[in-house]
PDB file of C-alpha atoms in Angstrom:
ATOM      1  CA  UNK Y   1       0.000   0.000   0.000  1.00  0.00           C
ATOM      2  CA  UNK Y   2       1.438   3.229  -0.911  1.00  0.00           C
ATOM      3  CA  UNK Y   3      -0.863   5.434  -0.892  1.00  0.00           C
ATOM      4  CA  UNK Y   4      -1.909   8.483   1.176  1.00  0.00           C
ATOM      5  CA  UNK Y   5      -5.750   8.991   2.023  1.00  0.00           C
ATOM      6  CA  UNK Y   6      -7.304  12.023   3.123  1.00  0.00           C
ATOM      7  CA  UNK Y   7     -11.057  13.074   4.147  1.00  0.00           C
ATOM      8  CA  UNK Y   8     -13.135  14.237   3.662  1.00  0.00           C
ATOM      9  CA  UNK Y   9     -12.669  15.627  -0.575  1.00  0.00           C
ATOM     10  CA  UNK Y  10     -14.128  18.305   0.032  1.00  0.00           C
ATOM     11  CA  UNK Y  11     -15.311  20.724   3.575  1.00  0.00           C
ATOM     12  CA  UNK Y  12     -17.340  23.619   4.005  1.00  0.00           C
ATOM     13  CA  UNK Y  13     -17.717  24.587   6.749  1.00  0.00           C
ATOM     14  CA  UNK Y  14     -18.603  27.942   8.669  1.00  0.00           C
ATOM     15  CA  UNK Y  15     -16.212  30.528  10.767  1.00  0.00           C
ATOM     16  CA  UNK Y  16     -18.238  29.441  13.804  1.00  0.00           C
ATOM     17  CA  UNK Y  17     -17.855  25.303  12.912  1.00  0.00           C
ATOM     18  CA  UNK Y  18     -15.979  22.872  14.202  1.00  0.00           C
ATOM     19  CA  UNK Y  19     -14.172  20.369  11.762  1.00  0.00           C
ATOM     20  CA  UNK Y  20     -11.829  18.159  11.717  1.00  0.00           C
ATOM     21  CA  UNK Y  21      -9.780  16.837   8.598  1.00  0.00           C
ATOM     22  CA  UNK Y  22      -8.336  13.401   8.986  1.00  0.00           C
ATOM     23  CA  UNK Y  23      -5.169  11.421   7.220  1.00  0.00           C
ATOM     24  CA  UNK Y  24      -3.748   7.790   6.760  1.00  0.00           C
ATOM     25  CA  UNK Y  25      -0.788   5.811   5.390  1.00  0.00           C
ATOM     26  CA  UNK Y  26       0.305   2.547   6.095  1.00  0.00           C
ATOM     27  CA  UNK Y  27       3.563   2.698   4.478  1.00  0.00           C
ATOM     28  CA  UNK Y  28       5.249   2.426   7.748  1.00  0.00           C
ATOM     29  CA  UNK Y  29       6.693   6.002   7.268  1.00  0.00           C
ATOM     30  CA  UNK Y  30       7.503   8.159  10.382  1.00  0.00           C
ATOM     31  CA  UNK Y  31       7.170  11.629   9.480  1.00  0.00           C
ATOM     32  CA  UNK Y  32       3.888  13.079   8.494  1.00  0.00           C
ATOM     33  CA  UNK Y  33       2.916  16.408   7.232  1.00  0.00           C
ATOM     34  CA  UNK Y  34       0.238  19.098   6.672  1.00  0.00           C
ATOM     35  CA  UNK Y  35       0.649  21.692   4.156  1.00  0.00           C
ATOM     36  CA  UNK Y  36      -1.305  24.333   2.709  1.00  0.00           C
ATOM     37  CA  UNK Y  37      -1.938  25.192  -0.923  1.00  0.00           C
ATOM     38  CA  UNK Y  38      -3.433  28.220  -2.422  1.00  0.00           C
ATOM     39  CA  UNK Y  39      -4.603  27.971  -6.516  1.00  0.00           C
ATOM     40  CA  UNK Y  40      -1.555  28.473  -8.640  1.00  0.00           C
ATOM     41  CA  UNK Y  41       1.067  28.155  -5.589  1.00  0.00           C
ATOM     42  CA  UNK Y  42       3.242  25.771  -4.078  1.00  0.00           C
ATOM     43  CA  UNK Y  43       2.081  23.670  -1.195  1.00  0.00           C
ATOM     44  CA  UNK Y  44       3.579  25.652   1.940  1.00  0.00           C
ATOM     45  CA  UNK Y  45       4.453  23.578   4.941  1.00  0.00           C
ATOM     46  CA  UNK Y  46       2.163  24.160   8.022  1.00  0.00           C
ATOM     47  CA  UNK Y  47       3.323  21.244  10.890  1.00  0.00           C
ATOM     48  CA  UNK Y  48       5.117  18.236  10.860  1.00  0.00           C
ATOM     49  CA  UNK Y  49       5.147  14.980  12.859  1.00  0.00           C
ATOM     50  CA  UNK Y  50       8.150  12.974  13.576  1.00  0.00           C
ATOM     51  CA  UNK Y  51       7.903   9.898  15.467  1.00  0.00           C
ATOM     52  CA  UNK Y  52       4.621  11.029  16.437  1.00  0.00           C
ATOM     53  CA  UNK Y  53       5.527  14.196  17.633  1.00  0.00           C
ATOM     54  CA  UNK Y  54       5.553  17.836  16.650  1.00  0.00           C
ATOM     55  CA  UNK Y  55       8.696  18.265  15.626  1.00  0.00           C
ATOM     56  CA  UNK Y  56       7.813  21.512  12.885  1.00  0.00           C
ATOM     57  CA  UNK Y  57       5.078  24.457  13.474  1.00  0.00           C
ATOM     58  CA  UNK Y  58       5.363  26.959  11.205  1.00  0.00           C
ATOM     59  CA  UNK Y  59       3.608  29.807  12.955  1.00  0.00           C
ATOM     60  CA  UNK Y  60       0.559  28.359  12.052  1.00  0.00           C
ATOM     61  CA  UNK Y  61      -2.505  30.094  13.722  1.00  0.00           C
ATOM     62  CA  UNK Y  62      -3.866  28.549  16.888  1.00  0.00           C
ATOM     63  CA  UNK Y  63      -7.745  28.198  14.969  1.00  0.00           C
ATOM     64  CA  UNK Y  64      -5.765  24.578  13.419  1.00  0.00           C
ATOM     65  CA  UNK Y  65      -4.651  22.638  15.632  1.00  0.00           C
ATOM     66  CA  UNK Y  66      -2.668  19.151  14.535  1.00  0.00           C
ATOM     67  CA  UNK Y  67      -2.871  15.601  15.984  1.00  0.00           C
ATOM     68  CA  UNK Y  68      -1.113  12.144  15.566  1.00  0.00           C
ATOM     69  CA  UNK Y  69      -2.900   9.513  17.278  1.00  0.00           C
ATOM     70  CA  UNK Y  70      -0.692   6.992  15.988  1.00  0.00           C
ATOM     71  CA  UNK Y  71       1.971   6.644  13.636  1.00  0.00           C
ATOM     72  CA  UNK Y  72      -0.633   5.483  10.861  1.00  0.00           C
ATOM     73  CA  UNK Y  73      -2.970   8.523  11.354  1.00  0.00           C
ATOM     74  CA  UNK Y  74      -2.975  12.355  11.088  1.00  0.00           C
ATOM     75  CA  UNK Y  75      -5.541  14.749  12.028  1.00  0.00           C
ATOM     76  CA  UNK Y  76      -5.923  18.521  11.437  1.00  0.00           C
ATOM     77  CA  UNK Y  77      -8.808  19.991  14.288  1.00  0.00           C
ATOM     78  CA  UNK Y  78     -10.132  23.316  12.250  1.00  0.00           C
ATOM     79  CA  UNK Y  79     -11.873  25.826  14.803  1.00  0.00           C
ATOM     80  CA  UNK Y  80     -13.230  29.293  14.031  1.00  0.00           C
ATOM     81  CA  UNK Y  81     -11.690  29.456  10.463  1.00  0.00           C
ATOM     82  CA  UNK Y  82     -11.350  32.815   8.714  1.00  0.00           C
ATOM     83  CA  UNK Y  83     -12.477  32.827   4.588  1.00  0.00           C
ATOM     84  CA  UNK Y  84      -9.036  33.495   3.754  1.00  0.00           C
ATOM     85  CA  UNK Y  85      -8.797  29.705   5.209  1.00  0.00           C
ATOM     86  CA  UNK Y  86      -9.944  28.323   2.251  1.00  0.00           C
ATOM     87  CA  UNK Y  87      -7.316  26.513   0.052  1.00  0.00           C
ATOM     88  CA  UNK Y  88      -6.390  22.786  -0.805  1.00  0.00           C
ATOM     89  CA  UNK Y  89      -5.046  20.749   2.551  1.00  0.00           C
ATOM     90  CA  UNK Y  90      -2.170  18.342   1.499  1.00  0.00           C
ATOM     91  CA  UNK Y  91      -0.956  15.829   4.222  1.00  0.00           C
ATOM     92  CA  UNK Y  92       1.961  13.878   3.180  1.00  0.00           C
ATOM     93  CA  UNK Y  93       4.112  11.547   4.471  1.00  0.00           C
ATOM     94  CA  UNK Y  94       7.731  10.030   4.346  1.00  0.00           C
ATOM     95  CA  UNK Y  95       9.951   7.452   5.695  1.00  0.00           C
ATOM     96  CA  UNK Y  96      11.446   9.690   8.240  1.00  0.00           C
ATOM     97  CA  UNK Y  97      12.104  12.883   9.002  1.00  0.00           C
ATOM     98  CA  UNK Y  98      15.592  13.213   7.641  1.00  0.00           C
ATOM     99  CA  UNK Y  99      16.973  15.195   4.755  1.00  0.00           C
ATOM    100  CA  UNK Y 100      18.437  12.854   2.560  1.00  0.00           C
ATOM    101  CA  UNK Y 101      16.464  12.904  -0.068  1.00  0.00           C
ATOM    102  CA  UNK Y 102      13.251  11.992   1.392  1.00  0.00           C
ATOM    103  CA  UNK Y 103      10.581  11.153  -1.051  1.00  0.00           C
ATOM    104  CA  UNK Y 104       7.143  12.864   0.093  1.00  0.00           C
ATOM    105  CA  UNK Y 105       3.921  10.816  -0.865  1.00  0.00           C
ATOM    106  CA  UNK Y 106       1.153  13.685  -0.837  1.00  0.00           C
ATOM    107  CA  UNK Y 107      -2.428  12.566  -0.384  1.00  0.00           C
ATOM    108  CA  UNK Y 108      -5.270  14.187  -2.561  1.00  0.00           C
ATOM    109  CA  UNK Y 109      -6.262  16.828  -0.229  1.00  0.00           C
ATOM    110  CA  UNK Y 110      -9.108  18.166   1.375  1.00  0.00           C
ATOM    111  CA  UNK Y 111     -10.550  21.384  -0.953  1.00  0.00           C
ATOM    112  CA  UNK Y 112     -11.431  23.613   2.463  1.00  0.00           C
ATOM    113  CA  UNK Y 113     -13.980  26.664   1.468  1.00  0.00           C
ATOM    114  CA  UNK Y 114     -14.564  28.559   4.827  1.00  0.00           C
ATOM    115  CA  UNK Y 115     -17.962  30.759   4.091  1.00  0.00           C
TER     116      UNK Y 115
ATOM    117  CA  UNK Z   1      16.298  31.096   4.129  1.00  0.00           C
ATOM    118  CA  UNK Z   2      15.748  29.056   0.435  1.00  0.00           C
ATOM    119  CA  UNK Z   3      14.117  30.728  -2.974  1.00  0.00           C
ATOM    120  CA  UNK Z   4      13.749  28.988  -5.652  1.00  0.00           C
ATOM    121  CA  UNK Z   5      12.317  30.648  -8.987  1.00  0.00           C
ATOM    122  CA  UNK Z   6      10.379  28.509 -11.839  1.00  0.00           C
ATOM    123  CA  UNK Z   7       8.976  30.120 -14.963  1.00  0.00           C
ATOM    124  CA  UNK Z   8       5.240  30.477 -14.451  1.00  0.00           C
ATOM    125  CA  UNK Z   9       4.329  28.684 -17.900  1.00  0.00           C
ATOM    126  CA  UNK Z  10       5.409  26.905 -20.396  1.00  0.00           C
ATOM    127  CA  UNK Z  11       3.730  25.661 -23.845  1.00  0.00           C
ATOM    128  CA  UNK Z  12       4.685  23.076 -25.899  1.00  0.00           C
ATOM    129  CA  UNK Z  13       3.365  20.802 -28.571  1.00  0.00           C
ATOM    130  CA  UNK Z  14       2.984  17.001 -28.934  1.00  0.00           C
ATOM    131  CA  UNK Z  15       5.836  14.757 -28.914  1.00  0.00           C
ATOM    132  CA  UNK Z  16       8.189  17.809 -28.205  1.00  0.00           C
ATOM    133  CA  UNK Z  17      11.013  18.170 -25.888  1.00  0.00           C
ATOM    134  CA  UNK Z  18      10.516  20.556 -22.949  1.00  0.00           C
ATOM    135  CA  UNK Z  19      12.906  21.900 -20.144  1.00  0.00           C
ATOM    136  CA  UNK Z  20      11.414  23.487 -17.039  1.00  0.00           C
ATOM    137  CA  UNK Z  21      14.313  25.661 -15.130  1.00  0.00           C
ATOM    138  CA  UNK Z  22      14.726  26.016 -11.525  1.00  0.00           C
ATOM    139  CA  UNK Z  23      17.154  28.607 -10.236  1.00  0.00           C
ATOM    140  CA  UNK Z  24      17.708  29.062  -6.343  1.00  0.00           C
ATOM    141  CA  UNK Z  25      19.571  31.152  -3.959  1.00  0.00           C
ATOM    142  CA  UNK Z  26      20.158  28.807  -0.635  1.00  0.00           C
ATOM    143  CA  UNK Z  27      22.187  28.164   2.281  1.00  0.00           C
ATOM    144  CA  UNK Z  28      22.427  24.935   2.251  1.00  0.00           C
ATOM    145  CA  UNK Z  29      20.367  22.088   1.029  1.00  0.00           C
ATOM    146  CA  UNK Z  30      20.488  18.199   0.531  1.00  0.00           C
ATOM    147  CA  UNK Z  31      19.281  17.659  -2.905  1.00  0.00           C
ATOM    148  CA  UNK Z  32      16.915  18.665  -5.985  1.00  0.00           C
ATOM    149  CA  UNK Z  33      13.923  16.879  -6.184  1.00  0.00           C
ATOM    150  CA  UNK Z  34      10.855  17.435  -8.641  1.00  0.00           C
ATOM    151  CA  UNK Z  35       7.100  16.884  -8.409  1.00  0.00           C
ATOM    152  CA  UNK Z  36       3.928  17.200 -10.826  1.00  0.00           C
ATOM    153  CA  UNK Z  37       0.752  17.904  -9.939  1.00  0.00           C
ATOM    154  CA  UNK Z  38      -2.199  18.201 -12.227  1.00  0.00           C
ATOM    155  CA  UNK Z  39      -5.074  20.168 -11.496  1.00  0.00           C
ATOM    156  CA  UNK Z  40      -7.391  18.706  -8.384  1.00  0.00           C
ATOM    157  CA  UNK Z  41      -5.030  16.428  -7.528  1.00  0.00           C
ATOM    158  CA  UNK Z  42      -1.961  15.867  -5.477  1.00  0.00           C
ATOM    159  CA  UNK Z  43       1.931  16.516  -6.242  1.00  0.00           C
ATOM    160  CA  UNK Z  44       3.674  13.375  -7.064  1.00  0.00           C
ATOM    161  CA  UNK Z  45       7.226  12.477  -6.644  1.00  0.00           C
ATOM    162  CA  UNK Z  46       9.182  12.700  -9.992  1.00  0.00           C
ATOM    163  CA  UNK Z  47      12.948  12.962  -9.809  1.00  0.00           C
ATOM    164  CA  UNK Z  48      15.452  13.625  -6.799  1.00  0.00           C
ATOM    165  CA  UNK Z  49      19.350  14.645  -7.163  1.00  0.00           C
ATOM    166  CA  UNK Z  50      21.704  14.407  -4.662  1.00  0.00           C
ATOM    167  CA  UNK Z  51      24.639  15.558  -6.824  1.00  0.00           C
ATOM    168  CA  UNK Z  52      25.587  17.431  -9.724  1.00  0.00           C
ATOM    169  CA  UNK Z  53      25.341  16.024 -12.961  1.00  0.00           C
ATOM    170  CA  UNK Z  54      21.709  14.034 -15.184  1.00  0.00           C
ATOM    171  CA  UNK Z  55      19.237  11.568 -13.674  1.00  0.00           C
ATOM    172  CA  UNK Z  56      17.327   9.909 -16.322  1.00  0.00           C
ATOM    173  CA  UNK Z  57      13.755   8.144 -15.586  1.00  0.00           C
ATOM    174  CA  UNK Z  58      11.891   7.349 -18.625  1.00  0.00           C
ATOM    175  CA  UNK Z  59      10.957  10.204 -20.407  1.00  0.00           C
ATOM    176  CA  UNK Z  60      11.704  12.550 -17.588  1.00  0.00           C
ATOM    177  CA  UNK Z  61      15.364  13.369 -16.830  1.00  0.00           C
ATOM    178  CA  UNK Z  62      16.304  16.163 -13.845  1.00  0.00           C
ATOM    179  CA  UNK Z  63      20.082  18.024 -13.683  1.00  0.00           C
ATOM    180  CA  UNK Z  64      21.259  20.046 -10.979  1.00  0.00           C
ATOM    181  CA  UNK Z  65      24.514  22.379 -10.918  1.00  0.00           C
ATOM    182  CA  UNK Z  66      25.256  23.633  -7.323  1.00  0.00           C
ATOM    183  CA  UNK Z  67      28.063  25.746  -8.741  1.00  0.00           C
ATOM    184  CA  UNK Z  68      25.600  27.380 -11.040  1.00  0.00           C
ATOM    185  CA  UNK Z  69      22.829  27.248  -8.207  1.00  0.00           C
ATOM    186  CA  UNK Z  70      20.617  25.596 -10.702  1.00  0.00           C
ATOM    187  CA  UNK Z  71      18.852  22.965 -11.407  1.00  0.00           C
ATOM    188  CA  UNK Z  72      15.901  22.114 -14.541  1.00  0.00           C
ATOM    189  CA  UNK Z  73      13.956  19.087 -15.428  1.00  0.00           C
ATOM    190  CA  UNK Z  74      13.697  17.328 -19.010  1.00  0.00           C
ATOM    191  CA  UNK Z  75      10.586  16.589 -20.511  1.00  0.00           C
ATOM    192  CA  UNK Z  76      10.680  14.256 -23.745  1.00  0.00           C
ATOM    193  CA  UNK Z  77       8.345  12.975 -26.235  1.00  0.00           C
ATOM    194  CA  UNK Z  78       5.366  15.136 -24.707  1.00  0.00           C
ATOM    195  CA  UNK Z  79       1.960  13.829 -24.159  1.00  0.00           C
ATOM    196  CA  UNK Z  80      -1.152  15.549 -23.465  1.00  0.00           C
ATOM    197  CA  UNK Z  81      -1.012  14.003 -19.581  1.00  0.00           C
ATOM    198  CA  UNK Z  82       2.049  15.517 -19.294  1.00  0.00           C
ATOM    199  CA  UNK Z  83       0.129  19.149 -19.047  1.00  0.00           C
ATOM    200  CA  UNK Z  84       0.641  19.267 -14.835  1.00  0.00           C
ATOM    201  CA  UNK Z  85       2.457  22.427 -13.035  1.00  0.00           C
ATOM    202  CA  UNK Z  86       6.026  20.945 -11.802  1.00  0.00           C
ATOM    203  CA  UNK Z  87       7.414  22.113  -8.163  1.00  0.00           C
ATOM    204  CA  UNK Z  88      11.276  21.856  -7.600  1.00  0.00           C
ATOM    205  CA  UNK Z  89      12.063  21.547  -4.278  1.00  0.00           C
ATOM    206  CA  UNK Z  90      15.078  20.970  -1.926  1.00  0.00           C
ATOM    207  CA  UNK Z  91      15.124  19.703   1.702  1.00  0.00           C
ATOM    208  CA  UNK Z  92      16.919  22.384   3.864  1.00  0.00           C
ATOM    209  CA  UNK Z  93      19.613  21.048   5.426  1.00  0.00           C
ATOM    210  CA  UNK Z  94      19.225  23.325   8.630  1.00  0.00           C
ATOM    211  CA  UNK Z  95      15.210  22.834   9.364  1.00  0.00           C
ATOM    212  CA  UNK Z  96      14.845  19.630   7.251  1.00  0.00           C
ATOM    213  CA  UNK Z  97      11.722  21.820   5.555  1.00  0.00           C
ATOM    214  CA  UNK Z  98      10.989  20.938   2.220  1.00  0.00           C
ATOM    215  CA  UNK Z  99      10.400  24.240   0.304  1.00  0.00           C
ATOM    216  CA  UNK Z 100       9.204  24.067  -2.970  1.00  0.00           C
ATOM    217  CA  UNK Z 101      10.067  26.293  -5.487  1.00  0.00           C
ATOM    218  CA  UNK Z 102       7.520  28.851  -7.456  1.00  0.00           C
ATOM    219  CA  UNK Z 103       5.928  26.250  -9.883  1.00  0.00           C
ATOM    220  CA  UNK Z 104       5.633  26.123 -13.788  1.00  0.00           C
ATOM    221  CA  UNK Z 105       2.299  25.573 -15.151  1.00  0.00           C
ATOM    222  CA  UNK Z 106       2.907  23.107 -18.527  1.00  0.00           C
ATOM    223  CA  UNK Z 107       0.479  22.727 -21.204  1.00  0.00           C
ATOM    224  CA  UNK Z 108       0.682  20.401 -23.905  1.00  0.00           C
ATOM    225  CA  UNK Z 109      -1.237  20.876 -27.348  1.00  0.00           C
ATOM    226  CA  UNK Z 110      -1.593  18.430 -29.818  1.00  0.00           C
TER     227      UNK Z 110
END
């Protein structure tokens, strides 16, 4: 299995909702990421797990808040999103969390519109 | 910090050969890699180089130069799936952040 699923597709939700996006991979990989893509840009990095812990926040607003249950799962809480919210949410995993050359397997995203 | 700069578009024909540059500035990185993404869906792994020199994968070959601080993929005997935007990106080697660089939108007529 190397694949990357993500849920729901597609999420709209209000500024007042609650949400929660979720992830999986059962490649046996150790590092897991969420990034955040606008149309027409590159995917920018928001946290990422490493051994099941946070290991990388980018300044990322407290209204998303990450999770790692386990080292199969990924979960991004959403909470009192702003419009300007809305964009494509990548998760993605690899092997580890190490720079050599580290393949990243992206899953299909969740297409957020916050109304 | 890292930058790297792609070409925002580039057209092409059928069966053609394309190159997509990537030019950064950086302080220090592991390697080159390069991913496509069509529209809707999700960037997929391409290419990665550790070192200077030509990777070849099937139609798809990637070159990096990190005395020239550059770096471009290779794009033979197009096909119509091949219209994707492509993301270079390098692993920095003081955060371990993958950045990716500004993105080139291909499209492929016939």
């Amino acid at each position: 299995d190397t694949e990357v699923t993500q849920t729901p597709k597609h999420l709209v939700m209000g500024m007042t909702n609650k949400k929660s996006l979720k992830c999986e991979q059962h490649m046996g990989h150790r590092a897991m990421y969420w990034y955040k893509q606008k149309a027409k840009k590159p995917p920018e990095l928001m946290f990422v797990y490493s051994y099941e812990k946070l290991s990388i926040n980018e300044s990322v607003p407290s209204r998303f808040s990450p999770e790692c249950p386990n080292s199969s799962l990924l979960n991004l809480h959403l909470h009192a999103l702003q419009p300007e919210d809305s964009a494509l949410y990548l998760c993605a995993s690899s092997q580890d969390g190490s720079g050599l050359g580290n393949e990243q397997f992206f899953g299909p995203g969740t297409r957020l519109t916050v109304l | 910090g890292q930058s790297l700069e792609q070409p925002s578009e580039v057209t092409a024909v059928e069966g053609a050969i394309v190159q997509i540059n990537c030019t950064y500035q950086t302080s220090g990185f592991y390697g080159l890699s390069w991913y496509q993404q069509h529209d809707g869906g999700a960037p997929t792994f391409l290419s990665y180089n550790a070192l200077d020199g030509l990777e070849e994968t099937g139609r798809f070959s990637s070159f990096l130069s990190r005395s020239d601080s550059y770096g471009y993929l290779l794009l033979q005997e197009l096909q119509m799936k091949d219209s994707a935007s492509y993301f270079c990106a390098v692993r920095d080697q003081n955060t371990d952040k993958l950045i990716f660089g500004t993105g080139t939108r291909l499209q492929v007529f016939p």
